[in-house]
Amino acid sequence: MMKFEKMDNGSLRCTLTQNDLEQNGVGLDDFFSNTPNAREFLEKLIRIAEEEVGYKTTGNMMSIQAAIMSEDEIVLTFSESQVSSAEIIEHIRNMFGSPETKGQGNHEPDVKDHILKEAKGEEAEDDEEEEEEGYAYLLTFQTFSGVRKFCQILPKNTKAKSRLYYLDQKKQYFLWADLNDSTRGYVYEFVAASMEYAKSIEKDGIRRNFLDEHADIIIKNKALETLKRL
């Protein structure tokens, strides 16, 4: 049976069973493929939450995180963005560069494009290079609260390796995460969430070596889990 809970941060948590999905003609694949069935079902959940727990939306863009807790329990967390859609688009442009600026003095792999290709089942270019780099990322944040909020909306992940740095020279926080032992679904959610909460995201590279030498290590191990519990 569906259960709804309003969170202190304004998010909505919905706990479902496989039976709930079957009764509504929805499968897990529908969520990953963003089918009309999935969108209609999610809108239905919002309407039910309004009636049962008084959850109200403001009309802002909404992100949805899915976590499979057991064979028969799925948790969906609905979170509204505090910025407008135009601001989010501008944020993505700043993070990944406009078409005009791509390739000019920047040889880092385009993380967003790579993840989107994988999500669509397309083959990534430069396979050998991608295999060597794997799924390790370095995210930049302006504030500690921004890092914490980012970690708190992610599903629990005990397999990820992560570390938090602070570079006084830049007055910025850097979150390094190795997700090679994580599920692809988690990787996609991680990258998608970074577009809203992080200033930038890049594939792990030589910058982490610089941080190891010159930055303060705030959390040496399990930074994602530690910050999620705060």
mmCIF file of C-alpha atoms in Angstrom, residues 24-223:
data_model
loop_
_atom_site.group_PDB
_atom_site.id
_atom_site.type_symbol
_atom_site.label_atom_id
_atom_site.label_comp_id
_atom_site.label_asym_id
_atom_site.label_seq_id
_atom_site.Cartn_x
_atom_site.Cartn_y
_atom_site.Cartn_z
ATOM 1 C CA ASN A 24 -1.347 1.035 -12.046
ATOM 2 C CA GLY A 25 0.152 -0.723 -15.067
ATOM 3 C CA VAL A 26 3.653 0.625 -14.451
ATOM 4 C CA GLY A 27 7.005 -1.155 -14.295
ATOM 5 C CA LEU A 28 10.439 0.027 -13.184
ATOM 6 C CA ASP A 29 11.548 0.212 -16.826
ATOM 7 C CA ASP A 30 8.880 2.867 -17.396
ATOM 8 C CA PHE A 31 10.637 5.191 -14.941
ATOM 9 C CA PHE A 32 14.048 4.787 -16.537
ATOM 10 C CA SER A 33 12.565 5.282 -20.031
ATOM 11 C CA ASN A 34 10.317 8.164 -18.944
ATOM 12 C CA THR A 35 7.275 6.644 -20.663
ATOM 13 C CA PRO A 36 3.833 8.330 -20.750
ATOM 14 C CA ASN A 37 2.654 5.650 -18.280
ATOM 15 C CA ALA A 38 5.343 6.679 -15.803
ATOM 16 C CA ARG A 39 4.601 10.403 -16.143
ATOM 17 C CA GLU A 40 0.874 9.829 -15.684
ATOM 18 C CA PHE A 41 1.495 7.648 -12.621
ATOM 19 C CA LEU A 42 3.823 10.235 -11.034
ATOM 20 C CA GLU A 43 1.227 12.964 -11.552
ATOM 21 C CA LYS A 44 -1.311 10.685 -9.883
ATOM 22 C CA LEU A 45 0.991 10.250 -6.876
ATOM 23 C CA ILE A 46 1.264 14.021 -6.484
ATOM 24 C CA ARG A 47 -2.531 14.367 -6.527
ATOM 25 C CA ILE A 48 -2.926 11.637 -3.904
ATOM 26 C CA ALA A 49 -0.224 13.229 -1.729
ATOM 27 C CA GLU A 50 -2.070 16.551 -1.877
ATOM 28 C CA GLU A 51 -5.179 14.866 -0.483
ATOM 29 C CA GLU A 52 -3.522 12.591 2.089
ATOM 30 C CA VAL A 53 -0.690 14.681 3.566
ATOM 31 C CA GLY A 54 -1.362 18.170 2.207
ATOM 32 C CA TYR A 55 1.673 18.248 -0.072
ATOM 33 C CA LYS A 56 1.673 21.338 -2.281
ATOM 34 C CA THR A 57 3.786 22.048 -5.341
ATOM 35 C CA THR A 58 4.876 25.531 -6.385
ATOM 36 C CA GLY A 59 5.165 24.806 -10.091
ATOM 37 C CA ASN A 60 8.962 24.765 -10.162
ATOM 38 C CA MET A 61 10.867 22.022 -11.946
ATOM 39 C CA MET A 62 10.851 18.804 -9.961
ATOM 40 C CA SER A 63 13.453 16.078 -9.609
ATOM 41 C CA ILE A 64 12.539 12.521 -8.653
ATOM 42 C CA GLN A 65 14.960 10.103 -7.020
ATOM 43 C CA ALA A 66 14.118 6.372 -7.012
ATOM 44 C CA ALA A 67 15.615 3.875 -4.578
ATOM 45 C CA ILE A 68 14.884 0.140 -4.559
ATOM 46 C CA MET A 69 14.926 -0.755 -0.867
ATOM 47 C CA SER A 70 14.025 -4.439 -1.242
ATOM 48 C CA GLU A 71 12.442 -6.830 -3.722
ATOM 49 C CA ASP A 72 9.016 -5.456 -2.839
ATOM 50 C CA GLU A 73 9.657 -1.859 -1.753
ATOM 51 C CA ILE A 74 10.474 1.188 -3.863
ATOM 52 C CA VAL A 75 10.930 4.695 -2.453
ATOM 53 C CA LEU A 76 10.375 7.759 -4.642
ATOM 54 C CA THR A 77 11.521 11.164 -3.374
ATOM 55 C CA PHE A 78 10.060 14.265 -5.051
ATOM 56 C CA SER A 79 12.079 17.487 -4.665
ATOM 57 C CA GLU A 80 11.262 20.844 -6.177
ATOM 58 C CA SER A 81 14.025 23.015 -7.530
ATOM 59 C CA GLN A 82 14.366 26.422 -5.915
ATOM 60 C CA VAL A 83 15.431 27.976 -9.204
ATOM 61 C CA SER A 84 13.570 28.592 -12.430
ATOM 62 C CA SER A 85 13.903 26.457 -15.533
ATOM 63 C CA ALA A 86 15.765 29.306 -17.268
ATOM 64 C CA GLU A 87 18.299 29.435 -14.430
ATOM 65 C CA ILE A 88 18.815 25.667 -14.614
ATOM 66 C CA ILE A 89 19.440 25.860 -18.373
ATOM 67 C CA GLU A 90 21.946 28.660 -17.829
ATOM 68 C CA HIS A 91 23.592 26.617 -15.055
ATOM 69 C CA ILE A 92 24.007 23.646 -17.409
ATOM 70 C CA ARG A 93 25.490 25.917 -20.063
ATOM 71 C CA ASN A 94 27.993 27.263 -17.568
ATOM 72 C CA MET A 95 28.902 23.774 -16.381
ATOM 73 C CA PHE A 96 29.447 22.129 -19.744
ATOM 74 C CA GLY A 97 30.172 25.084 -21.994
ATOM 75 C CA SER A 98 28.260 26.406 -24.952
ATOM 76 C CA PRO A 99 28.739 24.777 -28.384
ATOM 77 C CA GLU A 100 30.959 27.695 -29.347
ATOM 78 C CA THR A 101 33.352 27.248 -26.419
ATOM 79 C CA LYS A 102 33.566 23.452 -26.379
ATOM 80 C CA GLY A 103 36.902 22.161 -27.567
ATOM 81 C CA GLN A 104 38.715 25.472 -27.040
ATOM 82 C CA GLY A 105 41.417 24.739 -24.496
ATOM 83 C CA ASN A 106 39.283 22.136 -22.736
ATOM 84 C CA HIS A 107 39.939 18.468 -23.375
ATOM 85 C CA GLU A 108 37.948 17.057 -20.449
ATOM 86 C CA PRO A 109 35.311 14.473 -21.503
ATOM 87 C CA ASP A 110 31.764 15.831 -21.689
ATOM 88 C CA VAL A 111 30.240 14.023 -18.710
ATOM 89 C CA LYS A 112 26.654 14.981 -19.495
ATOM 90 C CA ASP A 113 26.753 13.815 -23.103
ATOM 91 C CA HIS A 114 28.483 10.580 -22.128
ATOM 92 C CA ILE A 115 25.857 9.724 -19.500
ATOM 93 C CA LEU A 116 22.971 10.650 -21.809
ATOM 94 C CA LYS A 117 24.358 8.395 -24.530
ATOM 95 C CA GLU A 118 24.605 5.498 -22.098
ATOM 96 C CA ALA A 119 21.088 6.089 -20.816
ATOM 97 C CA LYS A 120 19.832 5.832 -24.395
ATOM 98 C CA GLY A 121 21.811 2.644 -24.961
ATOM 99 C CA GLU A 122 24.244 4.257 -27.381
ATOM 100 C CA GLU A 123 27.902 3.338 -27.550
ATOM 101 C CA ALA A 124 30.269 5.935 -26.118
ATOM 102 C CA GLU A 125 33.101 7.159 -28.318
ATOM 103 C CA ASP A 126 36.711 6.335 -27.456
ATOM 104 C CA ASP A 127 35.757 3.140 -25.606
ATOM 105 C CA GLU A 128 39.286 2.348 -24.469
ATOM 106 C CA GLU A 129 39.691 5.793 -22.919
ATOM 107 C CA GLU A 130 36.320 5.556 -21.178
ATOM 108 C CA GLU A 131 37.152 2.147 -19.730
ATOM 109 C CA GLU A 132 40.353 3.500 -18.245
ATOM 110 C CA GLU A 133 38.620 6.493 -16.654
ATOM 111 C CA GLY A 134 35.542 4.608 -15.522
ATOM 112 C CA TYR A 135 32.940 6.299 -13.368
ATOM 113 C CA ALA A 136 35.006 8.559 -11.128
ATOM 114 C CA TYR A 137 34.009 12.229 -10.901
ATOM 115 C CA LEU A 138 35.123 15.471 -9.298
ATOM 116 C CA LEU A 139 32.408 17.972 -8.378
ATOM 117 C CA THR A 140 32.927 21.603 -7.371
ATOM 118 C CA PHE A 141 30.701 23.367 -4.821
ATOM 119 C CA GLN A 142 30.642 26.953 -3.598
ATOM 120 C CA THR A 143 29.398 26.127 -0.079
ATOM 121 C CA PHE A 144 29.435 23.260 2.399
ATOM 122 C CA SER A 145 25.636 23.353 2.630
ATOM 123 C CA GLY A 146 25.500 22.817 -1.127
ATOM 124 C CA VAL A 147 27.580 19.634 -0.841
ATOM 125 C CA ARG A 148 25.459 18.400 2.032
ATOM 126 C CA LYS A 149 22.153 19.001 0.212
ATOM 127 C CA PHE A 150 23.514 17.204 -2.848
ATOM 128 C CA CYS A 151 24.461 14.130 -0.794
ATOM 129 C CA GLN A 152 21.175 14.092 1.098
ATOM 130 C CA ILE A 153 19.002 13.755 -2.015
ATOM 131 C CA LEU A 154 20.995 10.801 -3.369
ATOM 132 C CA PRO A 155 19.975 7.213 -2.598
ATOM 133 C CA LYS A 156 22.074 5.348 -0.054
ATOM 134 C CA ASN A 157 25.196 3.852 -1.595
ATOM 135 C CA THR A 158 27.677 1.885 0.504
ATOM 136 C CA LYS A 159 29.815 0.880 -2.481
ATOM 137 C CA ALA A 160 30.946 4.340 -3.533
ATOM 138 C CA LYS A 161 34.376 5.647 -2.603
ATOM 139 C CA SER A 162 34.321 9.371 -1.902
ATOM 140 C CA ARG A 163 36.330 12.192 -0.372
ATOM 141 C CA LEU A 164 35.628 15.849 0.420
ATOM 142 C CA TYR A 165 38.254 18.582 -0.012
ATOM 143 C CA TYR A 166 38.354 22.292 0.773
ATOM 144 C CA LEU A 167 40.709 24.550 -1.159
ATOM 145 C CA ASP A 168 41.172 27.803 0.713
ATOM 146 C CA GLN A 169 42.812 29.420 -2.300
ATOM 147 C CA LYS A 170 39.548 29.085 -4.260
ATOM 148 C CA LYS A 171 37.174 29.115 -1.276
ATOM 149 C CA GLN A 172 35.516 26.054 -2.800
ATOM 150 C CA TYR A 173 34.657 22.489 -1.830
ATOM 151 C CA PHE A 174 35.493 19.537 -4.053
ATOM 152 C CA LEU A 175 33.731 16.189 -3.825
ATOM 153 C CA TRP A 176 35.531 13.249 -5.416
ATOM 154 C CA ALA A 177 33.532 10.068 -5.989
ATOM 155 C CA ASP A 178 34.494 6.711 -7.480
ATOM 156 C CA LEU A 179 31.251 5.040 -8.610
ATOM 157 C CA ASN A 180 32.737 2.114 -10.501
ATOM 158 C CA ASP A 181 31.187 -0.384 -8.067
ATOM 159 C CA SER A 182 27.815 1.386 -8.095
ATOM 160 C CA THR A 183 24.806 0.640 -10.263
ATOM 161 C CA ARG A 184 24.391 2.500 -13.548
ATOM 162 C CA GLY A 185 21.114 3.895 -12.195
ATOM 163 C CA TYR A 186 22.963 5.498 -9.299
ATOM 164 C CA VAL A 187 25.559 6.978 -11.654
ATOM 165 C CA TYR A 188 22.804 8.563 -13.761
ATOM 166 C CA GLU A 189 21.107 10.020 -10.664
ATOM 167 C CA PHE A 190 24.459 11.302 -9.364
ATOM 168 C CA VAL A 191 25.209 13.159 -12.597
ATOM 169 C CA ALA A 192 21.651 14.484 -12.957
ATOM 170 C CA ALA A 193 21.632 15.841 -9.392
ATOM 171 C CA SER A 194 25.003 17.499 -9.930
ATOM 172 C CA MET A 195 23.452 19.685 -12.625
ATOM 173 C CA GLU A 196 21.304 21.378 -9.981
ATOM 174 C CA TYR A 197 23.564 21.414 -6.935
ATOM 175 C CA ALA A 198 27.173 21.515 -8.184
ATOM 176 C CA LYS A 199 29.024 24.361 -9.868
ATOM 177 C CA SER A 200 30.767 21.874 -12.150
ATOM 178 C CA ILE A 201 31.329 18.164 -12.715
ATOM 179 C CA GLU A 202 34.231 16.567 -14.545
ATOM 180 C CA LYS A 203 35.755 13.164 -15.025
ATOM 181 C CA ASP A 204 38.398 12.329 -12.413
ATOM 182 C CA GLY A 205 41.766 13.522 -13.650
ATOM 183 C CA ILE A 206 44.959 15.225 -12.587
ATOM 184 C CA ARG A 207 43.118 17.833 -10.506
ATOM 185 C CA ARG A 208 42.569 15.295 -7.730
ATOM 186 C CA ASN A 209 46.319 14.821 -7.429
ATOM 187 C CA PHE A 210 46.620 18.577 -6.955
ATOM 188 C CA LEU A 211 43.913 18.526 -4.285
ATOM 189 C CA ASP A 212 45.616 15.664 -2.438
ATOM 190 C CA GLU A 213 48.709 17.832 -2.135
ATOM 191 C CA HIS A 214 47.327 21.327 -1.667
ATOM 192 C CA ALA A 215 43.762 21.142 -0.325
ATOM 193 C CA ASP A 216 42.459 20.353 3.154
ATOM 194 C CA ILE A 217 40.864 16.906 3.312
ATOM 195 C CA ILE A 218 37.624 17.455 5.239
ATOM 196 C CA ILE A 219 36.317 13.875 4.970
ATOM 197 C CA LYS A 220 38.872 11.294 3.883
ATOM 198 C CA ASN A 221 36.597 8.262 3.407
ATOM 199 C CA LYS A 222 32.883 7.693 2.728
ATOM 200 C CA ALA A 223 32.136 11.387 2.259
#
